[in-house]
CSV table of C-alpha atoms in Angstrom, one decimal:
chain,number,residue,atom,x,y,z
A,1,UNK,CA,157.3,131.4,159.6
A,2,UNK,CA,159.3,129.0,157.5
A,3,UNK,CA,157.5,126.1,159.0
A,4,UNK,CA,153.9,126.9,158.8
A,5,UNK,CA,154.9,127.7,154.9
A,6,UNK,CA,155.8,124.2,154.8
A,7,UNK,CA,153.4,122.5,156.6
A,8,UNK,CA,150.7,124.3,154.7
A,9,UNK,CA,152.1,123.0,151.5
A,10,UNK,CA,152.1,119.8,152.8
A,11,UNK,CA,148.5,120.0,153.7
A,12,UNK,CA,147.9,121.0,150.1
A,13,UNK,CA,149.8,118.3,148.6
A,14,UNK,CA,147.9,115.9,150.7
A,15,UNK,CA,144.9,117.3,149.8
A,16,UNK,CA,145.4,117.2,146.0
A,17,UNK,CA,146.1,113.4,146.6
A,18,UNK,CA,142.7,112.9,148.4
A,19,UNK,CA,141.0,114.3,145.3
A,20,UNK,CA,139.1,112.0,142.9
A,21,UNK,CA,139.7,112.3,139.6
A,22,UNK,CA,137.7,111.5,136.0
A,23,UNK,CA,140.3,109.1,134.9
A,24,UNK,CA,137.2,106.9,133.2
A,25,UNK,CA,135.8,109.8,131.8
A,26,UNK,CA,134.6,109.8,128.0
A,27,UNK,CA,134.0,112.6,125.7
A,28,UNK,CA,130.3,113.6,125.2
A,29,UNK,CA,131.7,113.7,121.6
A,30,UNK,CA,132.4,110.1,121.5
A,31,UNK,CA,129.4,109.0,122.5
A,32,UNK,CA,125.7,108.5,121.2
A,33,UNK,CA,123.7,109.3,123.8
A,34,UNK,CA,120.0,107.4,123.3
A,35,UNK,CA,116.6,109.3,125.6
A,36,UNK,CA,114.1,107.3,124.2
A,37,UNK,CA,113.7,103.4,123.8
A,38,UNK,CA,110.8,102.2,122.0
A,39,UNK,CA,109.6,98.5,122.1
A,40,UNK,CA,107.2,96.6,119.3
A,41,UNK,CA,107.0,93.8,118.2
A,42,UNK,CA,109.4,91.8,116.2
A,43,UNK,CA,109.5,92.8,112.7
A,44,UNK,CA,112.7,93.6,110.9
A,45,UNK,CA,111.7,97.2,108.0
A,46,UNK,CA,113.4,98.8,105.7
A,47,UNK,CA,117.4,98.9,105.5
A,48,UNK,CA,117.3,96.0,108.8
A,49,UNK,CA,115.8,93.7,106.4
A,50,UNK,CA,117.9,94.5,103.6
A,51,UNK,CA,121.0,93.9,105.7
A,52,UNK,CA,119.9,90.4,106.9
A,53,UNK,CA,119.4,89.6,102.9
A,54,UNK,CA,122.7,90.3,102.2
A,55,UNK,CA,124.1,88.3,105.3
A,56,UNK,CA,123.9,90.7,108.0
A,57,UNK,CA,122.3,88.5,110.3
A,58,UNK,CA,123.0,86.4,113.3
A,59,UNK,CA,121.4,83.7,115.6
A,60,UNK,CA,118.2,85.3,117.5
A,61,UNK,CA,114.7,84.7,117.4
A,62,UNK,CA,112.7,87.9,116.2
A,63,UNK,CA,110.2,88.8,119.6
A,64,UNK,CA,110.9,92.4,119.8
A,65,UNK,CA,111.9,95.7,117.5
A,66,UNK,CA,114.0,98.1,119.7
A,67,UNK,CA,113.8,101.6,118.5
A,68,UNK,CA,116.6,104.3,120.2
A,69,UNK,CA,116.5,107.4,120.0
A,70,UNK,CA,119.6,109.1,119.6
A,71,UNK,CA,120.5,112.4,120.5
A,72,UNK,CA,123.4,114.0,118.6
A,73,UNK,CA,126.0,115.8,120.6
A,74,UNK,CA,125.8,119.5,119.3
A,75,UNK,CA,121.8,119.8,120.9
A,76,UNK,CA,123.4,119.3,124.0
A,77,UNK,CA,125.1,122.4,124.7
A,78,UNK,CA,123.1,125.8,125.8
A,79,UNK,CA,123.9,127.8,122.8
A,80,UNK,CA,125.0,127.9,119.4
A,81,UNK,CA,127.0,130.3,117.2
A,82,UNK,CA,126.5,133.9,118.2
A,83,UNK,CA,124.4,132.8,121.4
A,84,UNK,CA,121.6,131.0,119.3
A,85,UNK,CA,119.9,128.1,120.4
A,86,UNK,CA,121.1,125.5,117.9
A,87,UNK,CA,118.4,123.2,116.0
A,88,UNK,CA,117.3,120.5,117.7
A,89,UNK,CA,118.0,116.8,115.9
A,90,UNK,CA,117.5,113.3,116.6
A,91,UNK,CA,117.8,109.8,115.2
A,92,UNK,CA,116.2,107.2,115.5
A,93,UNK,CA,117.4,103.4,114.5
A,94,UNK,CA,116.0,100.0,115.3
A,95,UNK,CA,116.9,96.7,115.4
A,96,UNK,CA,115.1,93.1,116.1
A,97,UNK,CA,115.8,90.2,117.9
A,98,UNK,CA,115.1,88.9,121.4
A,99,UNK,CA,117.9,90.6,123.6
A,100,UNK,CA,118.0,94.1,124.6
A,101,UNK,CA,121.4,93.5,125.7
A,102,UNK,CA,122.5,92.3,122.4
A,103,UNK,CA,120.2,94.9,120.0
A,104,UNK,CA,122.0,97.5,121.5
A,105,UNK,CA,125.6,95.7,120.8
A,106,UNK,CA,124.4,95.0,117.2
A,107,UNK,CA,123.2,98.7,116.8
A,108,UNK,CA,127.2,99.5,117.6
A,109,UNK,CA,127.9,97.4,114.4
A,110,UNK,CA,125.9,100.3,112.7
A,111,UNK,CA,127.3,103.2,114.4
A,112,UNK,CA,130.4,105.3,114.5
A,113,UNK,CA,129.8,105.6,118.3
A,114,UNK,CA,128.8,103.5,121.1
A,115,UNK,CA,125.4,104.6,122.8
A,116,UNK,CA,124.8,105.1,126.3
A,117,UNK,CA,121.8,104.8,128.1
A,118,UNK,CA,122.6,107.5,131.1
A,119,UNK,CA,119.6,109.9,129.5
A,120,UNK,CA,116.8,107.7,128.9
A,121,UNK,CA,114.0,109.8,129.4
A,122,UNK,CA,111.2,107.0,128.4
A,123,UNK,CA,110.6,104.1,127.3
A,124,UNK,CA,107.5,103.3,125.2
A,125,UNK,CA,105.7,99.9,125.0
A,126,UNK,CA,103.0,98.6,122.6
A,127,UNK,CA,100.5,97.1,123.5
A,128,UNK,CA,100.9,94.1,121.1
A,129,UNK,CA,103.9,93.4,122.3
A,130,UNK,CA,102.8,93.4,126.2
A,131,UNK,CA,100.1,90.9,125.4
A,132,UNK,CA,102.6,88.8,124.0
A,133,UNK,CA,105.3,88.6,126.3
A,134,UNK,CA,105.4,89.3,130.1
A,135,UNK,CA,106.3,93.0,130.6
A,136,UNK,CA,108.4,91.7,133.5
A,137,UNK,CA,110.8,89.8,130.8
A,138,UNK,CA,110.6,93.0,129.0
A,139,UNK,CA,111.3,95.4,131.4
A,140,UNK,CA,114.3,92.6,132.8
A,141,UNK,CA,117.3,94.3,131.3
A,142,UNK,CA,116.5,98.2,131.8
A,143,UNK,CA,116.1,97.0,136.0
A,144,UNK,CA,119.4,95.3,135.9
A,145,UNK,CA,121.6,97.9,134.1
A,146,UNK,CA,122.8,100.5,135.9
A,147,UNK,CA,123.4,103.0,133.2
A,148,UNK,CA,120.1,103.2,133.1
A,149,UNK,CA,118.2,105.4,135.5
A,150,UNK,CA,115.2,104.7,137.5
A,151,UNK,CA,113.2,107.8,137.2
A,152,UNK,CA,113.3,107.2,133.5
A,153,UNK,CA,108.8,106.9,132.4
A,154,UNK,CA,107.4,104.1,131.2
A,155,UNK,CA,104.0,104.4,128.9
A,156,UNK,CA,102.0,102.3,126.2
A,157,UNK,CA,101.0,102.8,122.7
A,158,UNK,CA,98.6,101.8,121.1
A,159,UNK,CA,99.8,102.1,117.7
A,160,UNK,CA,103.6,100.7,117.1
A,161,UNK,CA,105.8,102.6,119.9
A,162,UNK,CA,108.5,103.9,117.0
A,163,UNK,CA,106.0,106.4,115.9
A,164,UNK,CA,105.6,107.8,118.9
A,165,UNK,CA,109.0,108.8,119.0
A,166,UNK,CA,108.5,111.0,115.6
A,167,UNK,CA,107.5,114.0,115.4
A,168,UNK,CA,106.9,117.0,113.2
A,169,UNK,CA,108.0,119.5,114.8
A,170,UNK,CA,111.2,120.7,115.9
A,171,UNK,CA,111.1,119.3,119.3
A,172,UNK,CA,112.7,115.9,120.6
A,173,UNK,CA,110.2,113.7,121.0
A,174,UNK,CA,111.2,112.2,124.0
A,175,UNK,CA,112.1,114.9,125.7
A,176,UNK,CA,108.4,116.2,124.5
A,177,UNK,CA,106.7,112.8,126.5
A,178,UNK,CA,108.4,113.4,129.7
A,179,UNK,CA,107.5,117.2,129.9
A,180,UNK,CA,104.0,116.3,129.4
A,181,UNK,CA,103.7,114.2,132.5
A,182,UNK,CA,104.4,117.7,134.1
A,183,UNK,CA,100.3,118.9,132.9
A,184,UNK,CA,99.0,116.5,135.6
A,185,UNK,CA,98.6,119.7,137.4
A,186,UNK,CA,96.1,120.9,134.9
A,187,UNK,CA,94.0,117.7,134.4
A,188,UNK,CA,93.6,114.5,135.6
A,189,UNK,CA,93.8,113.0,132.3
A,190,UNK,CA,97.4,112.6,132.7
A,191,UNK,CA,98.6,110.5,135.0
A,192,UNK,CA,101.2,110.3,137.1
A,193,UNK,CA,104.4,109.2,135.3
A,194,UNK,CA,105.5,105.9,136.7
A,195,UNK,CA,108.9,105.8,136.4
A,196,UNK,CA,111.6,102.1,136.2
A,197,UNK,CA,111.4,101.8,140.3
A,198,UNK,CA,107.6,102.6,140.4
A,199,UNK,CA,107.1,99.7,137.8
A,200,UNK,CA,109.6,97.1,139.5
A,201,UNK,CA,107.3,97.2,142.7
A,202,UNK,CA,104.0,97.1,140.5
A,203,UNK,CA,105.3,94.1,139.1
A,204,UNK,CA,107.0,92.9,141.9
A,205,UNK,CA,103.8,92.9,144.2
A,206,UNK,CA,101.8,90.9,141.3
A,207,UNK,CA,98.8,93.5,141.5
A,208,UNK,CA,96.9,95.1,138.1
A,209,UNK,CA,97.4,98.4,137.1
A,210,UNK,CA,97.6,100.7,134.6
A,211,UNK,CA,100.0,102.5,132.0
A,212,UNK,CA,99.1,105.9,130.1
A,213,UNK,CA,98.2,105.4,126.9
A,214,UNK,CA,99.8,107.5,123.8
A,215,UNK,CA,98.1,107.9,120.5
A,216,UNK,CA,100.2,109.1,117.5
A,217,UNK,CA,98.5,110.7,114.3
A,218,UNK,CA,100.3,113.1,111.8
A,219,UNK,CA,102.8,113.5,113.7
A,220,UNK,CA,101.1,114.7,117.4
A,221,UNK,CA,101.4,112.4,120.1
A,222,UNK,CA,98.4,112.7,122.5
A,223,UNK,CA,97.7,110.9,126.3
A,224,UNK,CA,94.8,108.9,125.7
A,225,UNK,CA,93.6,106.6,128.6
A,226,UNK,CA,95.4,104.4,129.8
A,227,UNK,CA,96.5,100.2,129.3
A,228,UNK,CA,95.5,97.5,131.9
A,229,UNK,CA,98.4,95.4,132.7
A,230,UNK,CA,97.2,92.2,134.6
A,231,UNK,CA,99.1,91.2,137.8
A,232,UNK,CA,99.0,87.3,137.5
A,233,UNK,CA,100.0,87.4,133.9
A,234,UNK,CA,102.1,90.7,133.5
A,235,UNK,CA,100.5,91.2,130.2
A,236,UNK,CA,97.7,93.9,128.5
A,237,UNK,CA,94.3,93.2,128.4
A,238,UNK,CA,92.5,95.9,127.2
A,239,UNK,CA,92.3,99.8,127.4
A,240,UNK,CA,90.4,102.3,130.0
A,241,UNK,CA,89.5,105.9,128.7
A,242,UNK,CA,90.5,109.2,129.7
A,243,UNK,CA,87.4,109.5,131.6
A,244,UNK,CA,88.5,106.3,133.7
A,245,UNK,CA,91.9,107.8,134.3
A,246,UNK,CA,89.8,110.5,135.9
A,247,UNK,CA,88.0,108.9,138.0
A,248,UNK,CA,90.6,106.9,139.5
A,249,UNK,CA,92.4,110.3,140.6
A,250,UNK,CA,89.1,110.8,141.9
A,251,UNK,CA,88.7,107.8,144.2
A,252,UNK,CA,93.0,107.9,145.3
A,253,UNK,CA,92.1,111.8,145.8
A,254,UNK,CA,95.1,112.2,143.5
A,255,UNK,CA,93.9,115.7,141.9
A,256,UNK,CA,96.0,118.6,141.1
A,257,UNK,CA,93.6,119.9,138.8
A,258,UNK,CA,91.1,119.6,136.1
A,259,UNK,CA,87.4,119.8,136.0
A,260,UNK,CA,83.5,118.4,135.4
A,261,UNK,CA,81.8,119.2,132.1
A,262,UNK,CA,77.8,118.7,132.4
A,263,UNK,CA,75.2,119.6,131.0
A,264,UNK,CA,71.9,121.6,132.8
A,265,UNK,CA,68.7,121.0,132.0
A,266,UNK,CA,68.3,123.3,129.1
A,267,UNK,CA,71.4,121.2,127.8
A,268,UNK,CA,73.7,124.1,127.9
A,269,UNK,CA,77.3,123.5,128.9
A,270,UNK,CA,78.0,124.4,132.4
A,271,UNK,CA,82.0,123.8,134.1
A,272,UNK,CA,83.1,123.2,137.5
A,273,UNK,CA,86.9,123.7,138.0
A,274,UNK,CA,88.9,121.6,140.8
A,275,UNK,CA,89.9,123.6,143.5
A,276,UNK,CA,90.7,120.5,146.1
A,277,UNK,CA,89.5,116.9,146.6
A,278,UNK,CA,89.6,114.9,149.8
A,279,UNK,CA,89.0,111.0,149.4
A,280,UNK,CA,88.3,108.9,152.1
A,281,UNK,CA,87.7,104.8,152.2
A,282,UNK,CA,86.5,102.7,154.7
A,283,UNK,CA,86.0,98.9,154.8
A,284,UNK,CA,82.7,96.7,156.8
A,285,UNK,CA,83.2,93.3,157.7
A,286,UNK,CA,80.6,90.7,158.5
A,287,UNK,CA,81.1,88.1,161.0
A,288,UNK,CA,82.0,85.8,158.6
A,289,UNK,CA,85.1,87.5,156.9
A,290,UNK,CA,83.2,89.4,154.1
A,291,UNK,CA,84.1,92.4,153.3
A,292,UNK,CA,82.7,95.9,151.3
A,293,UNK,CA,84.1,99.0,150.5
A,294,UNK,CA,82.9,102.6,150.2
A,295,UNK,CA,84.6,105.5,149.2
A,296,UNK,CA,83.4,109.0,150.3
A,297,UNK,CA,84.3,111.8,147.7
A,298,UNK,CA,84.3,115.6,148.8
A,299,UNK,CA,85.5,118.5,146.4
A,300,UNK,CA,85.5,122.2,146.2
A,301,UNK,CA,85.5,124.6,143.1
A,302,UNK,CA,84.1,127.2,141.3
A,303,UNK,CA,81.9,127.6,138.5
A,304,UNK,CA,84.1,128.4,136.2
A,305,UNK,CA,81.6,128.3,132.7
A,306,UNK,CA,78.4,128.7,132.0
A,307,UNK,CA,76.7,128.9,128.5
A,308,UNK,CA,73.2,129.8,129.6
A,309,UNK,CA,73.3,133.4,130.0
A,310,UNK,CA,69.9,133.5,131.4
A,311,UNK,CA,70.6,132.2,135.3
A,312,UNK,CA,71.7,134.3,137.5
A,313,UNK,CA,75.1,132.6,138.6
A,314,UNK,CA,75.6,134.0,141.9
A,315,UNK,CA,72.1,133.1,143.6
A,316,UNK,CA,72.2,130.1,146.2
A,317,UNK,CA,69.5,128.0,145.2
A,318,UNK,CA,71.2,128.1,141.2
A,319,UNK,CA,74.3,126.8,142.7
A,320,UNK,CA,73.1,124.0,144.6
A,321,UNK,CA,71.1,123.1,141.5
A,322,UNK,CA,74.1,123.1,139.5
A,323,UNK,CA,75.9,120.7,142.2
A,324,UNK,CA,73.6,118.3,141.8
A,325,UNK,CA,74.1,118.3,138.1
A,326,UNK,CA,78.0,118.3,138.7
A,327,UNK,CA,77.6,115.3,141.3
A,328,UNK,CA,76.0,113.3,139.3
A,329,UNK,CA,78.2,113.7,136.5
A,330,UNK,CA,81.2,112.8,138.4
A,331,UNK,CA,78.6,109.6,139.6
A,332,UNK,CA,78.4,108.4,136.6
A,333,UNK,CA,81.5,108.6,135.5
A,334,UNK,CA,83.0,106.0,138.4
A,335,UNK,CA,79.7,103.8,137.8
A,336,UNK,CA,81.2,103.3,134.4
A,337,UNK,CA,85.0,102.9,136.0
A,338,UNK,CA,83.7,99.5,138.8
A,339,UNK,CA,81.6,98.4,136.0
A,340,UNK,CA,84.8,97.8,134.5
A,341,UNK,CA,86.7,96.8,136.9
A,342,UNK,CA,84.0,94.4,138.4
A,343,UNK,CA,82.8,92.8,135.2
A,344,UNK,CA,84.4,93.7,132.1
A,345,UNK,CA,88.1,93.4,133.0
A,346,UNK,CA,87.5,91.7,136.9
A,347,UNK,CA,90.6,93.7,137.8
A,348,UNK,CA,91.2,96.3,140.2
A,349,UNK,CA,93.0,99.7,139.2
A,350,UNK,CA,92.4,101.7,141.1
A,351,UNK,CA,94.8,100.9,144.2
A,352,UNK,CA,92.6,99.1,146.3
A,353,UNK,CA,94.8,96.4,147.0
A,354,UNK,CA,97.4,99.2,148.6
A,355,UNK,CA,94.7,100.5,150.8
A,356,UNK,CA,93.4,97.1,151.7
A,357,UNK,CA,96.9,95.4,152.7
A,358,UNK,CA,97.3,98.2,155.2
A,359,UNK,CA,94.2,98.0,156.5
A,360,UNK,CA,94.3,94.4,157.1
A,361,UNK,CA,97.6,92.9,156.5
A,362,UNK,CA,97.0,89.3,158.1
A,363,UNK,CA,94.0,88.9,155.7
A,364,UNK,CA,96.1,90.4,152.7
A,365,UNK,CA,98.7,87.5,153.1
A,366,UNK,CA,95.6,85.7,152.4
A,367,UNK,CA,94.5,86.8,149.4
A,368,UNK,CA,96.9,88.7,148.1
A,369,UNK,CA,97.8,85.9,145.4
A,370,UNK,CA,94.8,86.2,144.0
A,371,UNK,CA,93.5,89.5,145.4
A,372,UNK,CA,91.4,90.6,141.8
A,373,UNK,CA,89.3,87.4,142.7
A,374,UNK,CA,88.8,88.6,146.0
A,375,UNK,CA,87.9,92.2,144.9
A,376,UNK,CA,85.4,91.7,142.0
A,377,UNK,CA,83.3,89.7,144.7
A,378,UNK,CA,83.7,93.2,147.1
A,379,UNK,CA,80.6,95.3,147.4
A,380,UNK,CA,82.0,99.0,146.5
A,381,UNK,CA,80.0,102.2,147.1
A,382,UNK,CA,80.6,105.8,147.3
A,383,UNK,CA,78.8,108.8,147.6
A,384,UNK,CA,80.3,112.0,146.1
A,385,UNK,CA,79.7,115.7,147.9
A,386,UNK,CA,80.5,118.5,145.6
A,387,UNK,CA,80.6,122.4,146.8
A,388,UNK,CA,80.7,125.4,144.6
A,389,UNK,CA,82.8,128.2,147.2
A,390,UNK,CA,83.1,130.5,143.7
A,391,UNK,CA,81.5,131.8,140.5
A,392,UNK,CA,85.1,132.8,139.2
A,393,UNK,CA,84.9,136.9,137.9
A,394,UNK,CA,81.6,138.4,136.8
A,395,UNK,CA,80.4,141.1,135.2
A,396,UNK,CA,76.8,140.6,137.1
């Protein structure tokens, strides 16, 4: 009896050994902890400026204002006093120069409280800033730091990226960024978030894409379109609409939800709401190595609004009338997308380049280097099959 007594506290001992213990650990306390990193460009404001006047300044070259959001330590708990939910708060402080690296040490020379990166949530670009510098050189020091994590989202602006982390509301605006993401469900306006790792292979692979646009005005942030980020340059080149953002979901097949406003012929507003959408793509070669595309489009839904109260919504022959009207809505609107792509931009956005190097990987080492070039000179057609399977609830 005595002996298994010792030999089990023995075991425990050599347990408690084994254990790992938080002998690095730091106080949340002691720390400014920073979810939201916004980048313009470089143009000391305000008390920054008046700090380098009076000699606060040091050898740099001004290509970049970093803006950090800082998130005070009492919003971090659950509750408050008495069980309350305590008042949100946040901070925001910028410097200049042309190290992210070194911003962040010189924003320590300004703070109580070192800041740490563990939270970022997202990080915010503008888009004159990305068409001056490289987006790789940019993005350089958030890859290698590994307080940083990966699944942190990366957008544009088109405005300066600092107001887009402001806000009048209560709410944290970073925090407010990366929950809207969540809405793609509801609308293919919103895109996707691509997160640090989804941008280091986008870059990496030297192909265009794009970035979702925010717009700031009084105080509202709003997803507006998205930024085309060159793969040969890794710098901005112009903007694509919501309705663009749309119909690239539509040609990946990369729909949650969302829906078609048209218009019938008695131009009264008519809605069909997404209930599934199958994409599929197929390539034709020639003999001599030429190559087209065509993308085939299905869809079901419902007819989920109608403004003319004179048709009789659940007849047939009405809802193959209103398909029509739906398809070629949804045909115009990726006419205007590859007229884009083909001749105003000569990129492609849409993911093509994915499909294509899996599809034919000993011609993609080919062309690959200068794959846009090889795209824009690409017949592309589609055909788009809508069906209405519902009228939604009626009181016909």
């Amino acid at each position: 009896m005595f002996r298994q007594r010792v030999i089990r506290l023995l075991l425990v001992f050599v347990i408690l050994l084994t254990q790992s213990g938080c002998w690095s650990s730091k106080e949340i306390e002691d720390l400014s902890v920073y979810t939201g990193l916004a980048l313009d460009k470089g143009e000391p404001k305000g008390v920054e400026r008046e700090f380098e006047e009076l000699g606060g300044s040091y050898f740099k070259k001004n290509k970049l204002t970093a803006t950090v959001q800082i998130v005070p330590e009492k919003i971090l708990g659950n509750t408050g006093k008495d069980g309350a939910t305590p008042k949100t708060h946040y901070h925001n402080i910028s410097e200049t120069g042309d190290s992210l690296l070194e911003i962040f040490r010189q924003i320590s020379i300004r703070k109580n409280r070192p800041i740490i990166g563990h939270h970022l949530k997202v990080v915010v670009i503008s888009e004159k800033l990305v068409q001056q510098e490289k987006i790789r050189r940019l993005m350089d020091f958030l890859l290698r730091d590994n307080d940083i994590r990966p699944s942190c989202l990366i957008f544009l602006s088109q405005g300066p990226a600092s107001d887009t982390l402001n806000t009048t509301s209560e709410e944290i605006p970073s925090f407010r960024l990366a929950d809207m993401i969540h809405n793609h469900f509801r609308t293919s306006k919103v895109m996707k978030g691509i997160t640090l790792s989804n941008l280091d292979a986008l870059m990496y692979s030297r192909q265009s894409f794009v970035l979702q646009n925010i717009v700031e005005a009084q105080g509202e942030v709003e997803f507006s379109g998205a930024g085309i980020i060159k793969g040969d340059t890794g710098q901005w080149i112009g903007n694509i609409d919501q309705q663009d953002v749309e119909s690239i979901a539509w040609i990946k097949g990369d729909i949650k939800g969302g829906s078609i406003k048209a218009y019938n012929q008695l131009n009264e507003a008519i809605t069909y709401e997404i209930k599934s959408v199958k994409s599929k793509i197929t390539l034709k070669e020639t003999a001599d190595e030429k190559f087209s595309i065509h993308v085939a489009i299905e869809s079901d839904g419902r007819l989920i609004e109608n403004w003319d109260d004179n048709e009789h919504s659940a007849e047939v022959a009405y809802f193959k009338e209103l398909e029509k009207i739906f398809e070629e809505r949804l045909t115009e609107k990726i006419n205007a997308l590859i007229h884009k792509m083909h001749s105003t931009y000569k990129v492609d956005v849409a993911g093509f380049g994915n499909w294509f190097s899996i599809e034919k990987p000993q011609v993609w080492k080919k062309i690959k280097d200068h794959w846009d070039e090889e795209f824009i000179r690409m017949p592309l057609t589609f055909d788009v099959k809508l069906k209405i399977t519902d009228f939604g609830s009626t009181t016909e």
